Amino acid sequence: MSHYHEDPSRFPLRGGCACGHIRYTLTAPPIIVHCCHCTACQRETGSAFVLNAIVETQLLTLDPPEEPTISAGPGVPAVPATLPSTLKSMGEPKWDTQDLGGWGEGEGSQEGEGEDPFACPPPPSSSPHSQKPITVHTPTESGLPQTIARCPRCYVALWSHYHCGAGRHGVFLRVGTLDTPSEVGPDVHIYTKSKRRFVSIDDGKPAFEGFYPKPQEVMWKGGWERYENLRAIVMAAYAAAKATP
């Protein structure tokens, strides 16, 4: 199969949570796709590794809820999933799903303050009927927080924002939440120092014991250009935040 950026007809790709309450559309190819073997990702997913597609936040749009389906595999149409009656009858959670800004304890920018480059509102909505995820602040090895967006009903993790990375401007999308996850494969393996011993890496992709030191060497050309643009946006947000009294 060709690389995901070489076949524009693959996009947009749709995805969502297990219960269908949160649906989204990925409108363009990712900047890069990580296969991460770090122990934090292993714990958060309950698996041996995770595939994260890095994309600009504005290229992910929220869609209205749909009946749940389950991907049946490459080239096979998704099949309907049975939603328990208890989940169908659930209302919105008791906490405030609209307060999605800030890091820790729901703190975000206040009126009159400068832009908070790490407040994490949801991606733009394609419809007034779109539902919003809740966000959970999760500790990381670096000590800088990660914010995970989850469905407020089935709690499936959909994407993350990283304080030490692009903040609210970039999304680490869980590839497994796509309706057709086989359309997007990894570009690089990272944190292989904690790779499970039963996992063999033989796909020809570059692998690093930690994070890759030179992004340009592992990204496709268009992805690298978008990465540089995203980096400039984040640096400008940093500067604006620091300049605010």
JSON list of C-alpha atoms in Angstrom, two decimals:
[
{"chain": "A", "resi": 1, "resn": "MET", "atom": "CA", "xyz": [0.00, 0.00, 0.00]},
{"chain": "A", "resi": 2, "resn": "SER", "atom": "CA", "xyz": [1.24, 3.49, -0.86]},
{"chain": "A", "resi": 3, "resn": "HIS", "atom": "CA", "xyz": [2.08, 6.04, 1.82]},
{"chain": "A", "resi": 4, "resn": "TYR", "atom": "CA", "xyz": [-0.99, 7.88, 3.06]},
{"chain": "A", "resi": 5, "resn": "HIS", "atom": "CA", "xyz": [0.12, 11.25, 1.63]},
{"chain": "A", "resi": 6, "resn": "GLU", "atom": "CA", "xyz": [0.60, 9.77, -1.86]},
{"chain": "A", "resi": 7, "resn": "ASP", "atom": "CA", "xyz": [-3.11, 9.01, -2.29]},
{"chain": "A", "resi": 8, "resn": "PRO", "atom": "CA", "xyz": [-5.24, 12.15, -1.70]},
{"chain": "A", "resi": 9, "resn": "SER", "atom": "CA", "xyz": [-8.39, 10.13, -2.39]},
{"chain": "A", "resi": 10, "resn": "ARG", "atom": "CA", "xyz": [-8.04, 8.51, 1.05]},
{"chain": "A", "resi": 11, "resn": "PHE", "atom": "CA", "xyz": [-8.97, 11.78, 2.70]},
{"chain": "A", "resi": 12, "resn": "PRO", "atom": "CA", "xyz": [-11.07, 12.91, 4.39]},
{"chain": "A", "resi": 13, "resn": "LEU", "atom": "CA", "xyz": [-11.13, 10.00, 6.84]},
{"chain": "A", "resi": 14, "resn": "ARG", "atom": "CA", "xyz": [-13.79, 9.65, 9.51]},
{"chain": "A", "resi": 15, "resn": "GLY", "atom": "CA", "xyz": [-13.58, 8.24, 13.00]},
{"chain": "A", "resi": 16, "resn": "GLY", "atom": "CA", "xyz": [-14.95, 8.39, 16.50]},
{"chain": "A", "resi": 17, "resn": "CYS", "atom": "CA", "xyz": [-15.46, 6.74, 19.84]},
{"chain": "A", "resi": 18, "resn": "ALA", "atom": "CA", "xyz": [-16.94, 3.30, 20.53]},
{"chain": "A", "resi": 19, "resn": "CYS", "atom": "CA", "xyz": [-20.48, 4.48, 21.26]},
{"chain": "A", "resi": 20, "resn": "GLY", "atom": "CA", "xyz": [-20.82, 6.95, 18.37]},
{"chain": "A", "resi": 21, "resn": "HIS", "atom": "CA", "xyz": [-21.37, 9.99, 20.61]},
{"chain": "A", "resi": 22, "resn": "ILE", "atom": "CA", "xyz": [-18.16, 11.71, 19.45]},
{"chain": "A", "resi": 23, "resn": "ARG", "atom": "CA", "xyz": [-17.53, 11.67, 15.72]},
{"chain": "A", "resi": 24, "resn": "TYR", "atom": "CA", "xyz": [-14.83, 13.48, 13.78]},
{"chain": "A", "resi": 25, "resn": "THR", "atom": "CA", "xyz": [-13.39, 13.98, 10.30]},
{"chain": "A", "resi": 26, "resn": "LEU", "atom": "CA", "xyz": [-9.67, 14.10, 9.54]},
{"chain": "A", "resi": 27, "resn": "THR", "atom": "CA", "xyz": [-9.56, 16.39, 6.52]},
{"chain": "A", "resi": 28, "resn": "ALA", "atom": "CA", "xyz": [-5.91, 15.99, 5.45]},
{"chain": "A", "resi": 29, "resn": "PRO", "atom": "CA", "xyz": [-2.98, 13.57, 5.74]},
{"chain": "A", "resi": 30, "resn": "PRO", "atom": "CA", "xyz": [-1.07, 13.66, 9.04]},
{"chain": "A", "resi": 31, "resn": "ILE", "atom": "CA", "xyz": [2.21, 15.50, 9.41]},
{"chain": "A", "resi": 32, "resn": "ILE", "atom": "CA", "xyz": [3.71, 12.24, 10.69]},
{"chain": "A", "resi": 33, "resn": "VAL", "atom": "CA", "xyz": [2.50, 9.05, 12.37]},
{"chain": "A", "resi": 34, "resn": "HIS", "atom": "CA", "xyz": [4.32, 7.76, 15.46]},
{"chain": "A", "resi": 35, "resn": "CYS", "atom": "CA", "xyz": [4.33, 4.19, 16.66]},
{"chain": "A", "resi": 36, "resn": "CYS", "atom": "CA", "xyz": [5.16, 4.90, 20.29]},
{"chain": "A", "resi": 37, "resn": "HIS", "atom": "CA", "xyz": [6.45, 2.14, 22.56]},
{"chain": "A", "resi": 38, "resn": "CYS", "atom": "CA", "xyz": [6.88, 4.25, 25.72]},
{"chain": "A", "resi": 39, "resn": "THR", "atom": "CA", "xyz": [5.58, 2.88, 29.01]},
{"chain": "A", "resi": 40, "resn": "ALA", "atom": "CA", "xyz": [3.21, 5.85, 29.44]},
{"chain": "A", "resi": 41, "resn": "CYS", "atom": "CA", "xyz": [1.41, 4.97, 26.20]},
{"chain": "A", "resi": 42, "resn": "GLN", "atom": "CA", "xyz": [1.39, 1.30, 27.17]},
{"chain": "A", "resi": 43, "resn": "ARG", "atom": "CA", "xyz": [-0.33, 2.17, 30.44]},
{"chain": "A", "resi": 44, "resn": "GLU", "atom": "CA", "xyz": [-2.81, 4.62, 28.91]},
{"chain": "A", "resi": 45, "resn": "THR", "atom": "CA", "xyz": [-3.90, 2.22, 26.18]},
{"chain": "A", "resi": 46, "resn": "GLY", "atom": "CA", "xyz": [-3.47, -1.09, 27.99]},
{"chain": "A", "resi": 47, "resn": "SER", "atom": "CA", "xyz": [-1.52, -2.29, 24.96]},
{"chain": "A", "resi": 48, "resn": "ALA", "atom": "CA", "xyz": [2.07, -2.73, 23.78]},
{"chain": "A", "resi": 49, "resn": "PHE", "atom": "CA", "xyz": [2.22, 0.50, 21.75]},
{"chain": "A", "resi": 50, "resn": "VAL", "atom": "CA", "xyz": [0.03, 3.20, 20.24]},
{"chain": "A", "resi": 51, "resn": "LEU", "atom": "CA", "xyz": [-0.24, 4.80, 16.79]},
{"chain": "A", "resi": 52, "resn": "ASN", "atom": "CA", "xyz": [-0.56, 8.59, 16.98]},
{"chain": "A", "resi": 53, "resn": "ALA", "atom": "CA", "xyz": [-1.17, 10.72, 13.88]},
{"chain": "A", "resi": 54, "resn": "ILE", "atom": "CA", "xyz": [0.06, 14.27, 14.40]},
{"chain": "A", "resi": 55, "resn": "VAL", "atom": "CA", "xyz": [-2.09, 16.89, 12.69]},
{"chain": "A", "resi": 56, "resn": "GLU", "atom": "CA", "xyz": [-2.98, 20.55, 13.08]},
{"chain": "A", "resi": 57, "resn": "THR", "atom": "CA", "xyz": [-6.03, 20.98, 15.30]},
{"chain": "A", "resi": 58, "resn": "GLN", "atom": "CA", "xyz": [-8.00, 22.91, 12.66]},
{"chain": "A", "resi": 59, "resn": "LEU", "atom": "CA", "xyz": [-7.73, 19.95, 10.26]},
{"chain": "A", "resi": 60, "resn": "LEU", "atom": "CA", "xyz": [-9.81, 17.81, 12.61]},
{"chain": "A", "resi": 61, "resn": "THR", "atom": "CA", "xyz": [-13.53, 18.66, 12.70]},
{"chain": "A", "resi": 62, "resn": "LEU", "atom": "CA", "xyz": [-16.25, 17.41, 15.04]},
{"chain": "A", "resi": 63, "resn": "ASP", "atom": "CA", "xyz": [-19.35, 15.82, 13.50]},
{"chain": "A", "resi": 64, "resn": "PRO", "atom": "CA", "xyz": [-22.83, 14.95, 14.83]},
{"chain": "A", "resi": 65, "resn": "PRO", "atom": "CA", "xyz": [-23.27, 11.64, 16.73]},
{"chain": "A", "resi": 66, "resn": "GLU", "atom": "CA", "xyz": [-23.98, 8.47, 14.76]},
{"chain": "A", "resi": 67, "resn": "GLU", "atom": "CA", "xyz": [-24.97, 4.90, 15.46]},
{"chain": "A", "resi": 68, "resn": "PRO", "atom": "CA", "xyz": [-21.84, 2.99, 16.50]},
{"chain": "A", "resi": 69, "resn": "THR", "atom": "CA", "xyz": [-19.96, 0.71, 14.12]},
{"chain": "A", "resi": 70, "resn": "ILE", "atom": "CA", "xyz": [-16.89, -1.53, 14.41]},
{"chain": "A", "resi": 71, "resn": "SER", "atom": "CA", "xyz": [-14.17, -1.72, 11.79]},
{"chain": "A", "resi": 72, "resn": "ALA", "atom": "CA", "xyz": [-14.11, -5.24, 10.37]},
{"chain": "A", "resi": 73, "resn": "GLY", "atom": "CA", "xyz": [-10.60, -4.99, 8.92]},
{"chain": "A", "resi": 74, "resn": "PRO", "atom": "CA", "xyz": [-8.76, -3.71, 5.84]},
{"chain": "A", "resi": 75, "resn": "GLY", "atom": "CA", "xyz": [-11.01, -3.47, 2.81]},
{"chain": "A", "resi": 76, "resn": "VAL", "atom": "CA", "xyz": [-14.06, -4.71, 4.72]},
{"chain": "A", "resi": 77, "resn": "PRO", "atom": "CA", "xyz": [-16.99, -2.36, 5.44]},
{"chain": "A", "resi": 78, "resn": "ALA", "atom": "CA", "xyz": [-17.59, -1.48, 9.08]},
{"chain": "A", "resi": 79, "resn": "VAL", "atom": "CA", "xyz": [-20.39, -3.40, 10.75]},
{"chain": "A", "resi": 80, "resn": "PRO", "atom": "CA", "xyz": [-23.07, -2.04, 13.12]},
{"chain": "A", "resi": 81, "resn": "ALA", "atom": "CA", "xyz": [-22.31, -2.34, 16.81]},
{"chain": "A", "resi": 82, "resn": "THR", "atom": "CA", "xyz": [-24.85, -3.01, 19.54]},
{"chain": "A", "resi": 83, "resn": "LEU", "atom": "CA", "xyz": [-25.16, -0.14, 21.99]},
{"chain": "A", "resi": 84, "resn": "PRO", "atom": "CA", "xyz": [-26.34, -1.16, 25.49]},
{"chain": "A", "resi": 85, "resn": "SER", "atom": "CA", "xyz": [-29.66, 0.39, 26.45]},
{"chain": "A", "resi": 86, "resn": "THR", "atom": "CA", "xyz": [-28.06, 1.84, 29.58]},
{"chain": "A", "resi": 87, "resn": "LEU", "atom": "CA", "xyz": [-25.62, 3.81, 27.44]},
{"chain": "A", "resi": 88, "resn": "LYS", "atom": "CA", "xyz": [-28.34, 4.94, 25.05]},
{"chain": "A", "resi": 89, "resn": "SER", "atom": "CA", "xyz": [-30.32, 6.44, 27.91]},
{"chain": "A", "resi": 90, "resn": "MET", "atom": "CA", "xyz": [-27.37, 8.27, 29.48]},
{"chain": "A", "resi": 91, "resn": "GLY", "atom": "CA", "xyz": [-27.63, 12.00, 29.59]},
{"chain": "A", "resi": 92, "resn": "GLU", "atom": "CA", "xyz": [-24.71, 14.35, 29.55]},
{"chain": "A", "resi": 93, "resn": "PRO", "atom": "CA", "xyz": [-22.19, 13.82, 32.36]},
{"chain": "A", "resi": 94, "resn": "LYS", "atom": "CA", "xyz": [-22.60, 15.85, 35.51]},
{"chain": "A", "resi": 95, "resn": "TRP", "atom": "CA", "xyz": [-19.34, 17.75, 35.05]},
{"chain": "A", "resi": 96, "resn": "ASP", "atom": "CA", "xyz": [-19.10, 20.69, 32.67]},
{"chain": "A", "resi": 97, "resn": "THR", "atom": "CA", "xyz": [-18.19, 19.43, 29.21]},
{"chain": "A", "resi": 98, "resn": "GLN", "atom": "CA", "xyz": [-17.94, 22.99, 27.91]},
{"chain": "A", "resi": 99, "resn": "ASP", "atom": "CA", "xyz": [-15.01, 23.97, 30.14]},
{"chain": "A", "resi": 100, "resn": "LEU", "atom": "CA", "xyz": [-12.24, 22.53, 28.02]},
{"chain": "A", "resi": 101, "resn": "GLY", "atom": "CA", "xyz": [-9.57, 25.18, 28.51]},
{"chain": "A", "resi": 102, "resn": "GLY", "atom": "CA", "xyz": [-6.45, 25.35, 30.62]},
{"chain": "A", "resi": 103, "resn": "TRP", "atom": "CA", "xyz": [-4.02, 22.99, 32.29]},
{"chain": "A", "resi": 104, "resn": "GLY", "atom": "CA", "xyz": [-4.89, 21.44, 35.62]},
{"chain": "A", "resi": 105, "resn": "GLU", "atom": "CA", "xyz": [-8.08, 22.14, 37.59]},
{"chain": "A", "resi": 106, "resn": "GLY", "atom": "CA", "xyz": [-9.79, 23.57, 34.50]},
{"chain": "A", "resi": 107, "resn": "GLU", "atom": "CA", "xyz": [-7.85, 26.85, 34.57]},
{"chain": "A", "resi": 108, "resn": "GLY", "atom": "CA", "xyz": [-7.77, 28.77, 31.29]},
{"chain": "A", "resi": 109, "resn": "SER", "atom": "CA", "xyz": [-7.21, 32.27, 30.05]},
{"chain": "A", "resi": 110, "resn": "GLN", "atom": "CA", "xyz": [-9.34, 34.92, 31.69]},
{"chain": "A", "resi": 111, "resn": "GLU", "atom": "CA", "xyz": [-10.93, 37.80, 29.83]},
{"chain": "A", "resi": 112, "resn": "GLY", "atom": "CA", "xyz": [-8.37, 40.52, 29.23]},
{"chain": "A", "resi": 113, "resn": "GLU", "atom": "CA", "xyz": [-5.38, 38.21, 29.51]},
{"chain": "A", "resi": 114, "resn": "GLY", "atom": "CA", "xyz": [-3.13, 37.13, 26.66]},
{"chain": "A", "resi": 115, "resn": "GLU", "atom": "CA", "xyz": [-3.73, 33.98, 24.66]},
{"chain": "A", "resi": 116, "resn": "ASP", "atom": "CA", "xyz": [-3.00, 30.81, 26.57]},
{"chain": "A", "resi": 117, "resn": "PRO", "atom": "CA", "xyz": [-1.07, 28.70, 24.04]},
{"chain": "A", "resi": 118, "resn": "PHE", "atom": "CA", "xyz": [-1.84, 25.52, 25.96]},
{"chain": "A", "resi": 119, "resn": "ALA", "atom": "CA", "xyz": [-5.58, 25.87, 26.55]},
{"chain": "A", "resi": 120, "resn": "CYS", "atom": "CA", "xyz": [-7.17, 22.96, 24.70]},
{"chain": "A", "resi": 121, "resn": "PRO", "atom": "CA", "xyz": [-10.61, 23.69, 23.27]},
{"chain": "A", "resi": 122, "resn": "PRO", "atom": "CA", "xyz": [-12.11, 21.05, 20.97]},
{"chain": "A", "resi": 123, "resn": "PRO", "atom": "CA", "xyz": [-11.51, 21.12, 17.21]},
{"chain": "A", "resi": 124, "resn": "PRO", "atom": "CA", "xyz": [-13.98, 23.10, 15.10]},
{"chain": "A", "resi": 125, "resn": "SER", "atom": "CA", "xyz": [-17.46, 21.65, 14.64]},
{"chain": "A", "resi": 126, "resn": "SER", "atom": "CA", "xyz": [-18.97, 20.82, 11.27]},
{"chain": "A", "resi": 127, "resn": "SER", "atom": "CA", "xyz": [-22.50, 21.02, 12.68]},
{"chain": "A", "resi": 128, "resn": "PRO", "atom": "CA", "xyz": [-24.34, 22.63, 15.63]},
{"chain": "A", "resi": 129, "resn": "HIS", "atom": "CA", "xyz": [-25.30, 19.07, 16.60]},
{"chain": "A", "resi": 130, "resn": "SER", "atom": "CA", "xyz": [-21.67, 18.00, 17.11]},
{"chain": "A", "resi": 131, "resn": "GLN", "atom": "CA", "xyz": [-20.81, 16.82, 20.60]},
{"chain": "A", "resi": 132, "resn": "LYS", "atom": "CA", "xyz": [-17.70, 17.86, 22.51]},
{"chain": "A", "resi": 133, "resn": "PRO", "atom": "CA", "xyz": [-15.25, 15.58, 24.30]},
{"chain": "A", "resi": 134, "resn": "ILE", "atom": "CA", "xyz": [-14.19, 15.96, 27.88]},
{"chain": "A", "resi": 135, "resn": "THR", "atom": "CA", "xyz": [-10.51, 16.48, 28.64]},
{"chain": "A", "resi": 136, "resn": "VAL", "atom": "CA", "xyz": [-8.41, 14.68, 31.23]},
{"chain": "A", "resi": 137, "resn": "HIS", "atom": "CA", "xyz": [-5.05, 16.04, 32.38]},
{"chain": "A", "resi": 138, "resn": "THR", "atom": "CA", "xyz": [-2.54, 13.19, 32.60]},
{"chain": "A", "resi": 139, "resn": "PRO", "atom": "CA", "xyz": [1.02, 13.19, 34.01]},
{"chain": "A", "resi": 140, "resn": "THR", "atom": "CA", "xyz": [3.95, 12.47, 31.71]},
{"chain": "A", "resi": 141, "resn": "GLU", "atom": "CA", "xyz": [7.57, 11.41, 32.08]},
{"chain": "A", "resi": 142, "resn": "SER", "atom": "CA", "xyz": [8.70, 14.95, 31.20]},
{"chain": "A", "resi": 143, "resn": "GLY", "atom": "CA", "xyz": [6.67, 16.45, 34.03]},
{"chain": "A", "resi": 144, "resn": "LEU", "atom": "CA", "xyz": [4.73, 18.58, 31.53]},
{"chain": "A", "resi": 145, "resn": "PRO", "atom": "CA", "xyz": [1.06, 17.67, 31.25]},
{"chain": "A", "resi": 146, "resn": "GLN", "atom": "CA", "xyz": [-0.76, 15.84, 28.51]},
{"chain": "A", "resi": 147, "resn": "THR", "atom": "CA", "xyz": [-4.46, 16.52, 27.95]},
{"chain": "A", "resi": 148, "resn": "ILE", "atom": "CA", "xyz": [-6.43, 13.54, 26.64]},
{"chain": "A", "resi": 149, "resn": "ALA", "atom": "CA", "xyz": [-9.77, 14.11, 24.89]},
{"chain": "A", "resi": 150, "resn": "ARG", "atom": "CA", "xyz": [-12.29, 11.39, 25.74]},
{"chain": "A", "resi": 151, "resn": "CYS", "atom": "CA", "xyz": [-15.91, 10.65, 24.94]},
{"chain": "A", "resi": 152, "resn": "PRO", "atom": "CA", "xyz": [-18.03, 11.71, 27.95]},
{"chain": "A", "resi": 153, "resn": "ARG", "atom": "CA", "xyz": [-20.15, 8.54, 27.62]},
{"chain": "A", "resi": 154, "resn": "CYS", "atom": "CA", "xyz": [-17.90, 5.60, 26.72]},
{"chain": "A", "resi": 155, "resn": "TYR", "atom": "CA", "xyz": [-14.62, 7.32, 27.78]},
{"chain": "A", "resi": 156, "resn": "VAL", "atom": "CA", "xyz": [-12.64, 6.14, 24.75]},
{"chain": "A", "resi": 157, "resn": "ALA", "atom": "CA", "xyz": [-9.49, 8.25, 24.27]},
{"chain": "A", "resi": 158, "resn": "LEU", "atom": "CA", "xyz": [-9.59, 10.00, 20.89]},
{"chain": "A", "resi": 159, "resn": "TRP", "atom": "CA", "xyz": [-6.60, 12.36, 20.82]},
{"chain": "A", "resi": 160, "resn": "SER", "atom": "CA", "xyz": [-4.11, 14.19, 23.01]},
{"chain": "A", "resi": 161, "resn": "HIS", "atom": "CA", "xyz": [-2.56, 17.64, 23.28]},
{"chain": "A", "resi": 162, "resn": "TYR", "atom": "CA", "xyz": [0.96, 17.85, 24.71]},
{"chain": "A", "resi": 163, "resn": "HIS", "atom": "CA", "xyz": [2.13, 20.84, 26.77]},
{"chain": "A", "resi": 164, "resn": "CYS", "atom": "CA", "xyz": [5.74, 20.19, 25.70]},
{"chain": "A", "resi": 165, "resn": "GLY", "atom": "CA", "xyz": [4.75, 20.04, 22.02]},
{"chain": "A", "resi": 166, "resn": "ALA", "atom": "CA", "xyz": [2.22, 22.01, 19.98]},
{"chain": "A", "resi": 167, "resn": "GLY", "atom": "CA", "xyz": [-0.22, 22.52, 22.85]},
{"chain": "A", "resi": 168, "resn": "ARG", "atom": "CA", "xyz": [-3.72, 23.28, 21.65]},
{"chain": "A", "resi": 169, "resn": "HIS", "atom": "CA", "xyz": [-2.50, 23.91, 18.10]},
{"chain": "A", "resi": 170, "resn": "GLY", "atom": "CA", "xyz": [-1.64, 20.27, 17.40]},
{"chain": "A", "resi": 171, "resn": "VAL", "atom": "CA", "xyz": [-3.45, 16.97, 17.91]},
{"chain": "A", "resi": 172, "resn": "PHE", "atom": "CA", "xyz": [-2.00, 13.50, 18.51]},
{"chain": "A", "resi": 173, "resn": "LEU", "atom": "CA", "xyz": [-4.89, 11.52, 17.03]},
{"chain": "A", "resi": 174, "resn": "ARG", "atom": "CA", "xyz": [-5.31, 7.86, 18.05]},
{"chain": "A", "resi": 175, "resn": "VAL", "atom": "CA", "xyz": [-5.19, 6.09, 14.69]},
{"chain": "A", "resi": 176, "resn": "GLY", "atom": "CA", "xyz": [-7.19, 3.18, 16.10]},
{"chain": "A", "resi": 177, "resn": "THR", "atom": "CA", "xyz": [-10.24, 5.45, 16.45]},
{"chain": "A", "resi": 178, "resn": "LEU", "atom": "CA", "xyz": [-10.46, 5.93, 12.67]},
{"chain": "A", "resi": 179, "resn": "ASP", "atom": "CA", "xyz": [-13.22, 4.00, 10.91]},
{"chain": "A", "resi": 180, "resn": "THR", "atom": "CA", "xyz": [-10.54, 2.64, 8.55]},
{"chain": "A", "resi": 181, "resn": "PRO", "atom": "CA", "xyz": [-7.33, 2.64, 10.62]},
{"chain": "A", "resi": 182, "resn": "SER", "atom": "CA", "xyz": [-5.51, 0.48, 8.07]},
{"chain": "A", "resi": 183, "resn": "GLU", "atom": "CA", "xyz": [-5.37, 3.52, 5.76]},
{"chain": "A", "resi": 184, "resn": "VAL", "atom": "CA", "xyz": [-2.76, 5.18, 7.99]},
{"chain": "A", "resi": 185, "resn": "GLY", "atom": "CA", "xyz": [0.43, 3.35, 8.97]},
{"chain": "A", "resi": 186, "resn": "PRO", "atom": "CA", "xyz": [3.42, 4.43, 11.06]},
{"chain": "A", "resi": 187, "resn": "ASP", "atom": "CA", "xyz": [6.31, 6.53, 9.75]},
{"chain": "A", "resi": 188, "resn": "VAL", "atom": "CA", "xyz": [8.62, 5.99, 12.71]},
{"chain": "A", "resi": 189, "resn": "HIS", "atom": "CA", "xyz": [8.99, 3.90, 15.87]},
{"chain": "A", "resi": 190, "resn": "ILE", "atom": "CA", "xyz": [9.90, 5.85, 19.01]},
{"chain": "A", "resi": 191, "resn": "TYR", "atom": "CA", "xyz": [10.90, 4.91, 22.56]},
{"chain": "A", "resi": 192, "resn": "THR", "atom": "CA", "xyz": [11.89, 1.42, 21.51]},
{"chain": "A", "resi": 193, "resn": "LYS", "atom": "CA", "xyz": [14.04, 1.20, 24.66]},
{"chain": "A", "resi": 194, "resn": "SER", "atom": "CA", "xyz": [10.81, 0.14, 26.41]},
{"chain": "A", "resi": 195, "resn": "LYS", "atom": "CA", "xyz": [9.46, -1.96, 23.52]},
{"chain": "A", "resi": 196, "resn": "ARG", "atom": "CA", "xyz": [7.88, -5.20, 24.65]},
{"chain": "A", "resi": 197, "resn": "ARG", "atom": "CA", "xyz": [10.15, -8.13, 23.85]},
{"chain": "A", "resi": 198, "resn": "PHE", "atom": "CA", "xyz": [7.51, -10.00, 21.85]},
{"chain": "A", "resi": 199, "resn": "VAL", "atom": "CA", "xyz": [7.16, -7.04, 19.43]},
{"chain": "A", "resi": 200, "resn": "SER", "atom": "CA", "xyz": [9.39, -7.28, 16.34]},
{"chain": "A", "resi": 201, "resn": "ILE", "atom": "CA", "xyz": [10.01, -4.18, 14.23]},
{"chain": "A", "resi": 202, "resn": "ASP", "atom": "CA", "xyz": [10.52, -5.35, 10.67]},
{"chain": "A", "resi": 203, "resn": "ASP", "atom": "CA", "xyz": [8.51, -2.84, 8.62]},
{"chain": "A", "resi": 204, "resn": "GLY", "atom": "CA", "xyz": [11.56, -0.93, 7.41]},
{"chain": "A", "resi": 205, "resn": "LYS", "atom": "CA", "xyz": [10.60, 2.25, 9.26]},
{"chain": "A", "resi": 206, "resn": "PRO", "atom": "CA", "xyz": [13.22, 4.17, 11.26]},
{"chain": "A", "resi": 207, "resn": "ALA", "atom": "CA", "xyz": [13.33, 3.33, 14.96]},
{"chain": "A", "resi": 208, "resn": "PHE", "atom": "CA", "xyz": [14.74, 5.30, 17.90]},
{"chain": "A", "resi": 209, "resn": "GLU", "atom": "CA", "xyz": [15.32, 4.35, 21.52]},
{"chain": "A", "resi": 210, "resn": "GLY", "atom": "CA", "xyz": [13.91, 7.76, 22.49]},
{"chain": "A", "resi": 211, "resn": "PHE", "atom": "CA", "xyz": [12.44, 10.54, 20.36]},
{"chain": "A", "resi": 212, "resn": "TYR", "atom": "CA", "xyz": [13.89, 11.19, 16.91]},
{"chain": "A", "resi": 213, "resn": "PRO", "atom": "CA", "xyz": [16.50, 13.99, 16.97]},
{"chain": "A", "resi": 214, "resn": "LYS", "atom": "CA", "xyz": [15.95, 15.38, 13.45]},
{"chain": "A", "resi": 215, "resn": "PRO", "atom": "CA", "xyz": [12.26, 15.65, 12.39]},
{"chain": "A", "resi": 216, "resn": "GLN", "atom": "CA", "xyz": [13.14, 16.51, 8.80]},
{"chain": "A", "resi": 217, "resn": "GLU", "atom": "CA", "xyz": [14.76, 13.09, 8.35]},
{"chain": "A", "resi": 218, "resn": "VAL", "atom": "CA", "xyz": [11.62, 11.11, 9.27]},
{"chain": "A", "resi": 219, "resn": "MET", "atom": "CA", "xyz": [8.84, 13.29, 7.81]},
{"chain": "A", "resi": 220, "resn": "TRP", "atom": "CA", "xyz": [7.56, 13.39, 4.25]},
{"chain": "A", "resi": 221, "resn": "LYS", "atom": "CA", "xyz": [8.30, 16.72, 2.49]},
{"chain": "A", "resi": 222, "resn": "GLY", "atom": "CA", "xyz": [4.84, 18.24, 2.87]},
{"chain": "A", "resi": 223, "resn": "GLY", "atom": "CA", "xyz": [4.65, 17.05, 6.46]},
{"chain": "A", "resi": 224, "resn": "TRP", "atom": "CA", "xyz": [7.97, 18.73, 7.27]},
{"chain": "A", "resi": 225, "resn": "GLU", "atom": "CA", "xyz": [6.76, 22.03, 5.79]},
{"chain": "A", "resi": 226, "resn": "ARG", "atom": "CA", "xyz": [3.57, 21.87, 7.84]},
{"chain": "A", "resi": 227, "resn": "TYR", "atom": "CA", "xyz": [5.59, 20.97, 10.93]},
{"chain": "A", "resi": 228, "resn": "GLU", "atom": "CA", "xyz": [7.69, 24.11, 10.46]},
{"chain": "A", "resi": 229, "resn": "ASN", "atom": "CA", "xyz": [4.55, 26.24, 10.03]},
{"chain": "A", "resi": 230, "resn": "LEU", "atom": "CA", "xyz": [3.01, 24.73, 13.15]},
{"chain": "A", "resi": 231, "resn": "ARG", "atom": "CA", "xyz": [6.22, 25.30, 15.09]},
{"chain": "A", "resi": 232, "resn": "ALA", "atom": "CA", "xyz": [6.18, 28.99, 14.10]},
{"chain": "A", "resi": 233, "resn": "ILE", "atom": "CA", "xyz": [2.60, 29.34, 15.34]},
{"chain": "A", "resi": 234, "resn": "VAL", "atom": "CA", "xyz": [3.47, 27.72, 18.67]},
{"chain": "A", "resi": 235, "resn": "MET", "atom": "CA", "xyz": [6.56, 29.91, 19.12]},
{"chain": "A", "resi": 236, "resn": "ALA", "atom": "CA", "xyz": [4.49, 33.02, 18.43]},
{"chain": "A", "resi": 237, "resn": "ALA", "atom": "CA", "xyz": [1.93, 31.90, 21.01]},
{"chain": "A", "resi": 238, "resn": "TYR", "atom": "CA", "xyz": [4.75, 31.32, 23.52]},
{"chain": "A", "resi": 239, "resn": "ALA", "atom": "CA", "xyz": [6.09, 34.81, 22.91]},
{"chain": "A", "resi": 240, "resn": "ALA", "atom": "CA", "xyz": [2.65, 36.42, 23.23]},
{"chain": "A", "resi": 241, "resn": "ALA", "atom": "CA", "xyz": [1.99, 34.60, 26.50]},
{"chain": "A", "resi": 242, "resn": "LYS", "atom": "CA", "xyz": [5.35, 35.62, 27.97]},
{"chain": "A", "resi": 243, "resn": "ALA", "atom": "CA", "xyz": [4.80, 39.25, 26.96]},
{"chain": "A", "resi": 244, "resn": "THR", "atom": "CA", "xyz": [1.50, 39.43, 28.83]},
{"chain": "A", "resi": 245, "resn": "PRO", "atom": "CA", "xyz": [1.92, 41.10, 32.26]}
]
